[in-house]
mmCIF file of C-alpha atoms in Angstrom:
data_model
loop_
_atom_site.group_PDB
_atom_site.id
_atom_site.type_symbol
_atom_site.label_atom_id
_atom_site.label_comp_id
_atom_site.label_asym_id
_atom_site.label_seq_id
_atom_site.Cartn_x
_atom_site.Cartn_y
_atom_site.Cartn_z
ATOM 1 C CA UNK A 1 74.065 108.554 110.701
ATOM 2 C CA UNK A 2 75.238 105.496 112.028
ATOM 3 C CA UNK A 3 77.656 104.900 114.214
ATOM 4 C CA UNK A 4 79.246 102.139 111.617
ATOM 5 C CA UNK A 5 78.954 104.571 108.875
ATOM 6 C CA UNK A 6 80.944 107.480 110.590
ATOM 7 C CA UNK A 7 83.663 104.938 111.811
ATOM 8 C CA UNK A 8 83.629 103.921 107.496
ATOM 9 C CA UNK A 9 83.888 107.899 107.058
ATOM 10 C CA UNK A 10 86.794 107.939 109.136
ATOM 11 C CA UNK A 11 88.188 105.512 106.901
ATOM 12 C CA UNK A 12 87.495 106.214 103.581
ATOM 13 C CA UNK A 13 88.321 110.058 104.563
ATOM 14 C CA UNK A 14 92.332 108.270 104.970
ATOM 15 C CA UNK A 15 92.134 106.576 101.884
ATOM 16 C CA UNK A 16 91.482 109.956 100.303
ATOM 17 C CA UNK A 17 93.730 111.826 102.302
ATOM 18 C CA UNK A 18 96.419 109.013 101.355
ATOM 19 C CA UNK A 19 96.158 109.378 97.418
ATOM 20 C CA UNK A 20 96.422 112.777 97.293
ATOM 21 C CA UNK A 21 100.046 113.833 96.724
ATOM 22 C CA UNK A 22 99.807 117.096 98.935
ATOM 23 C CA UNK A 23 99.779 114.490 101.983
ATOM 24 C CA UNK A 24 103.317 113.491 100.859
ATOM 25 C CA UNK A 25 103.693 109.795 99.429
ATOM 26 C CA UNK A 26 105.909 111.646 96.880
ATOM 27 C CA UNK A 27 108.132 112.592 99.144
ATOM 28 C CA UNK A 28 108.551 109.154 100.260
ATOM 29 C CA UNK A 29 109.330 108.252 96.422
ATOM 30 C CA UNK A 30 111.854 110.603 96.106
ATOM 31 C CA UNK A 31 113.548 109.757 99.629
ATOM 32 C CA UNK A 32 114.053 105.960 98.973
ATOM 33 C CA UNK A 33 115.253 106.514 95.148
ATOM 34 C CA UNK A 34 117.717 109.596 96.854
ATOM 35 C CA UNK A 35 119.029 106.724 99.236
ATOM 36 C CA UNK A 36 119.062 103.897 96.696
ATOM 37 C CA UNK A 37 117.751 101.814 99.444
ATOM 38 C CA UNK A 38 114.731 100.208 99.609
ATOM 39 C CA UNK A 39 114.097 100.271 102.719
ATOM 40 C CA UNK A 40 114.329 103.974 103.028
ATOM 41 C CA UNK A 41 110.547 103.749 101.471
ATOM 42 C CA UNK A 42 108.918 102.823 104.362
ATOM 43 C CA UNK A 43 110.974 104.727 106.901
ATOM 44 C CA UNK A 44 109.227 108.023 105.207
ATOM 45 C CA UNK A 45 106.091 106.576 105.305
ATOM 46 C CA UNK A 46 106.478 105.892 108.890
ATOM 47 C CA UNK A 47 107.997 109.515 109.397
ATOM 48 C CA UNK A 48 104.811 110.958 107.433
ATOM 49 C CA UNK A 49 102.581 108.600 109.071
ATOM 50 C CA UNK A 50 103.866 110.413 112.736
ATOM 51 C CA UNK A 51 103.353 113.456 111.795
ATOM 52 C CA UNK A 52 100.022 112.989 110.215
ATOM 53 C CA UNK A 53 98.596 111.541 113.680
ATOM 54 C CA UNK A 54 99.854 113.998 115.485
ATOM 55 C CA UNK A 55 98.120 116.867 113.336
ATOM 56 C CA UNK A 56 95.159 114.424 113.777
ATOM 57 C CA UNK A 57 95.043 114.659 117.158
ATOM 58 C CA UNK A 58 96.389 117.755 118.317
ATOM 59 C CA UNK A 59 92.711 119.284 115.484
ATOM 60 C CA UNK A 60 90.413 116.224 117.640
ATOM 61 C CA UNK A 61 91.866 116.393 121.596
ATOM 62 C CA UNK A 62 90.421 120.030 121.938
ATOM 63 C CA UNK A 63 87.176 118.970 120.651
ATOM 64 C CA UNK A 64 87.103 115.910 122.604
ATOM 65 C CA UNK A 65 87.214 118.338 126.005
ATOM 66 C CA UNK A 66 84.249 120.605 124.433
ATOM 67 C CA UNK A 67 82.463 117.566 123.806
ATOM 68 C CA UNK A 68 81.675 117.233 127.501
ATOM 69 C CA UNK A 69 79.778 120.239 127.400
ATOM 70 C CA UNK A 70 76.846 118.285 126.121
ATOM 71 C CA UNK A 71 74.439 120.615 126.535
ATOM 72 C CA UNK A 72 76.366 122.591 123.702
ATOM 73 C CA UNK A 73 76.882 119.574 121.560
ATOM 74 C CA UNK A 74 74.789 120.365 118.509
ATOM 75 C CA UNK A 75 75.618 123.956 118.418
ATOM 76 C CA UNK A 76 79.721 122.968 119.005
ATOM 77 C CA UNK A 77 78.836 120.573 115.991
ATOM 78 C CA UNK A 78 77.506 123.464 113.382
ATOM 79 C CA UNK A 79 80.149 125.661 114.658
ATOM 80 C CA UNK A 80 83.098 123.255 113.666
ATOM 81 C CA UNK A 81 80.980 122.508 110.044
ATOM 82 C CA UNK A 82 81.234 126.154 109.121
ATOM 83 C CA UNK A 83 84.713 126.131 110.138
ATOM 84 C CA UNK A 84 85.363 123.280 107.806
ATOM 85 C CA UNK A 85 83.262 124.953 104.913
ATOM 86 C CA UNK A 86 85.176 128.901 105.969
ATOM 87 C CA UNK A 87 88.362 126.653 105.088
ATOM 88 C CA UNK A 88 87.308 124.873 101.535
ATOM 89 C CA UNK A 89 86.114 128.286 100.589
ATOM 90 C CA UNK A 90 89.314 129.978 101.638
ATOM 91 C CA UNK A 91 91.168 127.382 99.171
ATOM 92 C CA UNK A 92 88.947 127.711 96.694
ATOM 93 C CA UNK A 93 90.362 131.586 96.432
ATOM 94 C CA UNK A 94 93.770 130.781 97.690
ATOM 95 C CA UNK A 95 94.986 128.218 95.282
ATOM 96 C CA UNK A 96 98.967 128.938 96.435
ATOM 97 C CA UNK A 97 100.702 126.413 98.531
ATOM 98 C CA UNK A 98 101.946 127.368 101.957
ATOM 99 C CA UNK A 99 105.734 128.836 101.341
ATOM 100 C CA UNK A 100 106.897 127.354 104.336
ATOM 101 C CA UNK A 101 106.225 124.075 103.526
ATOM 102 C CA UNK A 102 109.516 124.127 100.886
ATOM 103 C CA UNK A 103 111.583 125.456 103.574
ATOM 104 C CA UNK A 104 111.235 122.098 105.716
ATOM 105 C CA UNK A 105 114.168 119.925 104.405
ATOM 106 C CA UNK A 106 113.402 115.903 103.006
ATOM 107 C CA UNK A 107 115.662 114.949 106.363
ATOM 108 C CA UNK A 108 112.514 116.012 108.771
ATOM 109 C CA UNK A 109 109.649 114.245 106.823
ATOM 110 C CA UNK A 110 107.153 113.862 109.974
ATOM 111 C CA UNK A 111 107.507 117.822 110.640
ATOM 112 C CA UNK A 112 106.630 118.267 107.181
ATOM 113 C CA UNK A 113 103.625 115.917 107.161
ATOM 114 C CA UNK A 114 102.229 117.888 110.478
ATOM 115 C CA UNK A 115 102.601 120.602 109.146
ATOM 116 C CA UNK A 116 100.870 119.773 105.581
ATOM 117 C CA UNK A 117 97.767 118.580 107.422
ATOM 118 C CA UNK A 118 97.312 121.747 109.755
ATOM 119 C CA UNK A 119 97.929 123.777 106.817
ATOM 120 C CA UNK A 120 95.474 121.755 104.202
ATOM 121 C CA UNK A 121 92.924 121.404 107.063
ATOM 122 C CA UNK A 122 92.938 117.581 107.057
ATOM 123 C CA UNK A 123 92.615 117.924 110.771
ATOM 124 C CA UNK A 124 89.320 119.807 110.239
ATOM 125 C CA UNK A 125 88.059 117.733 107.673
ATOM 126 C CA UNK A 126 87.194 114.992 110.581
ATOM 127 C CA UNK A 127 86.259 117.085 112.900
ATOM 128 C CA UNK A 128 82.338 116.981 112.037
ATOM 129 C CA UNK A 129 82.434 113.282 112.009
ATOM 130 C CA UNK A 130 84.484 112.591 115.521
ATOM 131 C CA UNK A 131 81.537 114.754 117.044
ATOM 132 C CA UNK A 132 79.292 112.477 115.448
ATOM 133 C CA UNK A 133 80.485 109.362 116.935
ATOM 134 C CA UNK A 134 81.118 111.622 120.182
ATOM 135 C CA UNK A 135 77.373 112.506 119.658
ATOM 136 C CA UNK A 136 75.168 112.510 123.160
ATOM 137 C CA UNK A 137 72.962 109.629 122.093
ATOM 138 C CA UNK A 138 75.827 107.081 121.458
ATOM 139 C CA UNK A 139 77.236 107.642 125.041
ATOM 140 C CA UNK A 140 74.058 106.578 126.955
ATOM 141 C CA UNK A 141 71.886 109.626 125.988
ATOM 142 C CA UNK A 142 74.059 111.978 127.678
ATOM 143 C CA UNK A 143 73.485 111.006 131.311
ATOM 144 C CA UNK A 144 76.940 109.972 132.098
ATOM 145 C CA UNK A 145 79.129 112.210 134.549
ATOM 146 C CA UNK A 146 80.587 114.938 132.452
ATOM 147 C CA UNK A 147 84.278 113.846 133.141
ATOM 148 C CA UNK A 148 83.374 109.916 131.713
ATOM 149 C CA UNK A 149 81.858 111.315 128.565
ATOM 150 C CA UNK A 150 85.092 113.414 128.022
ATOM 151 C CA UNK A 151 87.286 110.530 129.147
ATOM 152 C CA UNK A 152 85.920 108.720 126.403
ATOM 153 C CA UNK A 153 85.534 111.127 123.603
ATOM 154 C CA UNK A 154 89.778 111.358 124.315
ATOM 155 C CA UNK A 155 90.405 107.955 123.887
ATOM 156 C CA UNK A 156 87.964 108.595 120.542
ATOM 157 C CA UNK A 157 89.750 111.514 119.602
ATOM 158 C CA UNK A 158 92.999 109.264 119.618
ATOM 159 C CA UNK A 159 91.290 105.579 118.134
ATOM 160 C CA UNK A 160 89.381 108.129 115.203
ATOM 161 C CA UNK A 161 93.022 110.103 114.225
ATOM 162 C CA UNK A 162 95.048 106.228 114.339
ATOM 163 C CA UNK A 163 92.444 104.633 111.990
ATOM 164 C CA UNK A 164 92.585 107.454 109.830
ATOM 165 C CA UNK A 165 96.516 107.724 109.624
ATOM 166 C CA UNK A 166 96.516 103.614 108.639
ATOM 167 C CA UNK A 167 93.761 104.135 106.094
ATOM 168 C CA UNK A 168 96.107 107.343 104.966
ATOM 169 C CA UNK A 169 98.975 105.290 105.350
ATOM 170 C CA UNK A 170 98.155 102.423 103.465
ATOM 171 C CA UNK A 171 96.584 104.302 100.625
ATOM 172 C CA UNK A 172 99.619 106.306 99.970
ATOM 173 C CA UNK A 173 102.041 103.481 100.966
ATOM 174 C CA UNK A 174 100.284 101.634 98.209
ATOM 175 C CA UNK A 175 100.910 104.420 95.553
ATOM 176 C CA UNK A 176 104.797 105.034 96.665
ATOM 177 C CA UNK A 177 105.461 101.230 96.477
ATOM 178 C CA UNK A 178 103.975 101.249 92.923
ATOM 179 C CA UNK A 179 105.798 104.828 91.547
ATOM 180 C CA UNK A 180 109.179 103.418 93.509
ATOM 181 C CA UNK A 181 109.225 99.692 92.073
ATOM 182 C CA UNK A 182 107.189 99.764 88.911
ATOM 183 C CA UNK A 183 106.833 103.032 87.076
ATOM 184 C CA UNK A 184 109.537 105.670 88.881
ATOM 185 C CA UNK A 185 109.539 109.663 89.098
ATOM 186 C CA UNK A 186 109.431 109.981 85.027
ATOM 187 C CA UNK A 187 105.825 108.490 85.099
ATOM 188 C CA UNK A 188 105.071 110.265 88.078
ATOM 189 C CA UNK A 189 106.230 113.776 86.663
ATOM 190 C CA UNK A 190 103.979 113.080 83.465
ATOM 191 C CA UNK A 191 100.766 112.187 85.289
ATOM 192 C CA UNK A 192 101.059 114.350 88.190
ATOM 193 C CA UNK A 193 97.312 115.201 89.590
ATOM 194 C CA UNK A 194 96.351 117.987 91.330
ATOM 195 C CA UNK A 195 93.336 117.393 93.970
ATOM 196 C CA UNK A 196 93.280 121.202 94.932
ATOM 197 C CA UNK A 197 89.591 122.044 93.723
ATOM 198 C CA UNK A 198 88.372 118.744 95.066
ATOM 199 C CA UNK A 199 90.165 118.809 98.652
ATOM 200 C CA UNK A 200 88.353 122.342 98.956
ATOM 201 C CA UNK A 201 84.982 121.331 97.586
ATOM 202 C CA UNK A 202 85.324 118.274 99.490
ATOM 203 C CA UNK A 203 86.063 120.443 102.717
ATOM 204 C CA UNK A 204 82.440 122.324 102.027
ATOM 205 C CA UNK A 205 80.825 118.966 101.420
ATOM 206 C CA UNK A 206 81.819 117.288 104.901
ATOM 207 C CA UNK A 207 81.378 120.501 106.458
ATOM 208 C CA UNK A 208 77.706 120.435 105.434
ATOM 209 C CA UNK A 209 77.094 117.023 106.165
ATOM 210 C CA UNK A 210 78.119 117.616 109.599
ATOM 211 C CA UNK A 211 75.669 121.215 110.184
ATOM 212 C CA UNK A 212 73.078 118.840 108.849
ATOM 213 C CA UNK A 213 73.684 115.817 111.020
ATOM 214 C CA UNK A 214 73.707 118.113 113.842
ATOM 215 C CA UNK A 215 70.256 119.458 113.165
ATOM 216 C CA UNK A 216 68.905 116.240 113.298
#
């Protein structure tokens, strides 16, 4: 895969991440009509926005260290793809919600969105593609000193969780701007979508791409 196409994978894996209502764009509905102020709307998103970078980063910085060991790299690669694909199966059984996420009051949004994407394994999900754009062969074919190559996969680890948490962002931004200002928390209540079967298949599917990447 190309370099291009993983950074588009990055991407595309916020945009989903930002529609689905687990990630919390709801939240950030309910908090501005709460307030009656508009510009409570994109306070939460900011506060969600924090705390989904920071789960971002705190799944990618401990891969960005193993990804020095580059002899390992392929095998560190399948390892994290059958984490990924352990995870969508465990979901797949386990359709309940973590308890503790209803405990976190609507005051601390950004703990709440950390804590959603540790415990939904959106972390995970981009784990297989940051150790494809950490991959050997994109950091002159491995033959840089070993504390370079993890230099850089860091400041990877940090450029691949911010693009994802604007794509995430933006994509749920754009959904909480439309349920606040156009159609409001009747509509929302009515049409409410649940992405639980497909955020666990989707988990085996990435998981999968990335074993196969790595054996080739």
């Amino acid at each position: 895969m190309s370099v291009t196409a993983l950074w588009w994978a990055v991407i595309v894996s916020g945009i989903y991440h930002g529609v689905n209502p687990g990630m919390g764009w709801p939240l950030a509905v309910s908090a501005a009509l709460m307030e009656r102020k508009t510009s409570a709307l994109p306070g939460a998103l900011f506060a969600l926005a924090g705390g989904h970078f920071l789960a971002m980063t705190a799944i990618l910085l401990p891969f960005s260290m193993m990804a020095a060991l580059v002899m390992w790299e392929a095998e560190i690669r399948i390892g994290a793809g059958l984490i990924v694909i352990a995870l969508g199966v465990y979901l797949l059984i386990n359709r309940r919600h973590p308890r503790f996420l209803a405990r976190v009051p609507p005051s601390r949004l950004a703990l709440w969105s950390f804590l959603a994407a540790m415990a939904h394994g959106a972390g995970l999900m981009l784990v297989p593609i940051y150790l494809g754009l950490c991959a050997p062969e994109t950091l002159d074919a491995g033959h840089r000193a070993a504390s370079d190559l993890m230099t850089a996969n860091i400041w990877t680890a940090f450029w691949v969780a911010a693009v994802h948490t604007a794509a995430m962002t933006l994509a749920g931004g754009a959904l909480a701007a439309g349920m606040y200002f156009w159609l409001g928390l009747k509509f929302l209540s009515r049409t409410w979508f649940n992405l639980d079967v497909v955020w666990a298949l989707s988990l085996i599917v990435v998981g999968g791409i990335g074993i196969f990447t790595a054996g080739h």
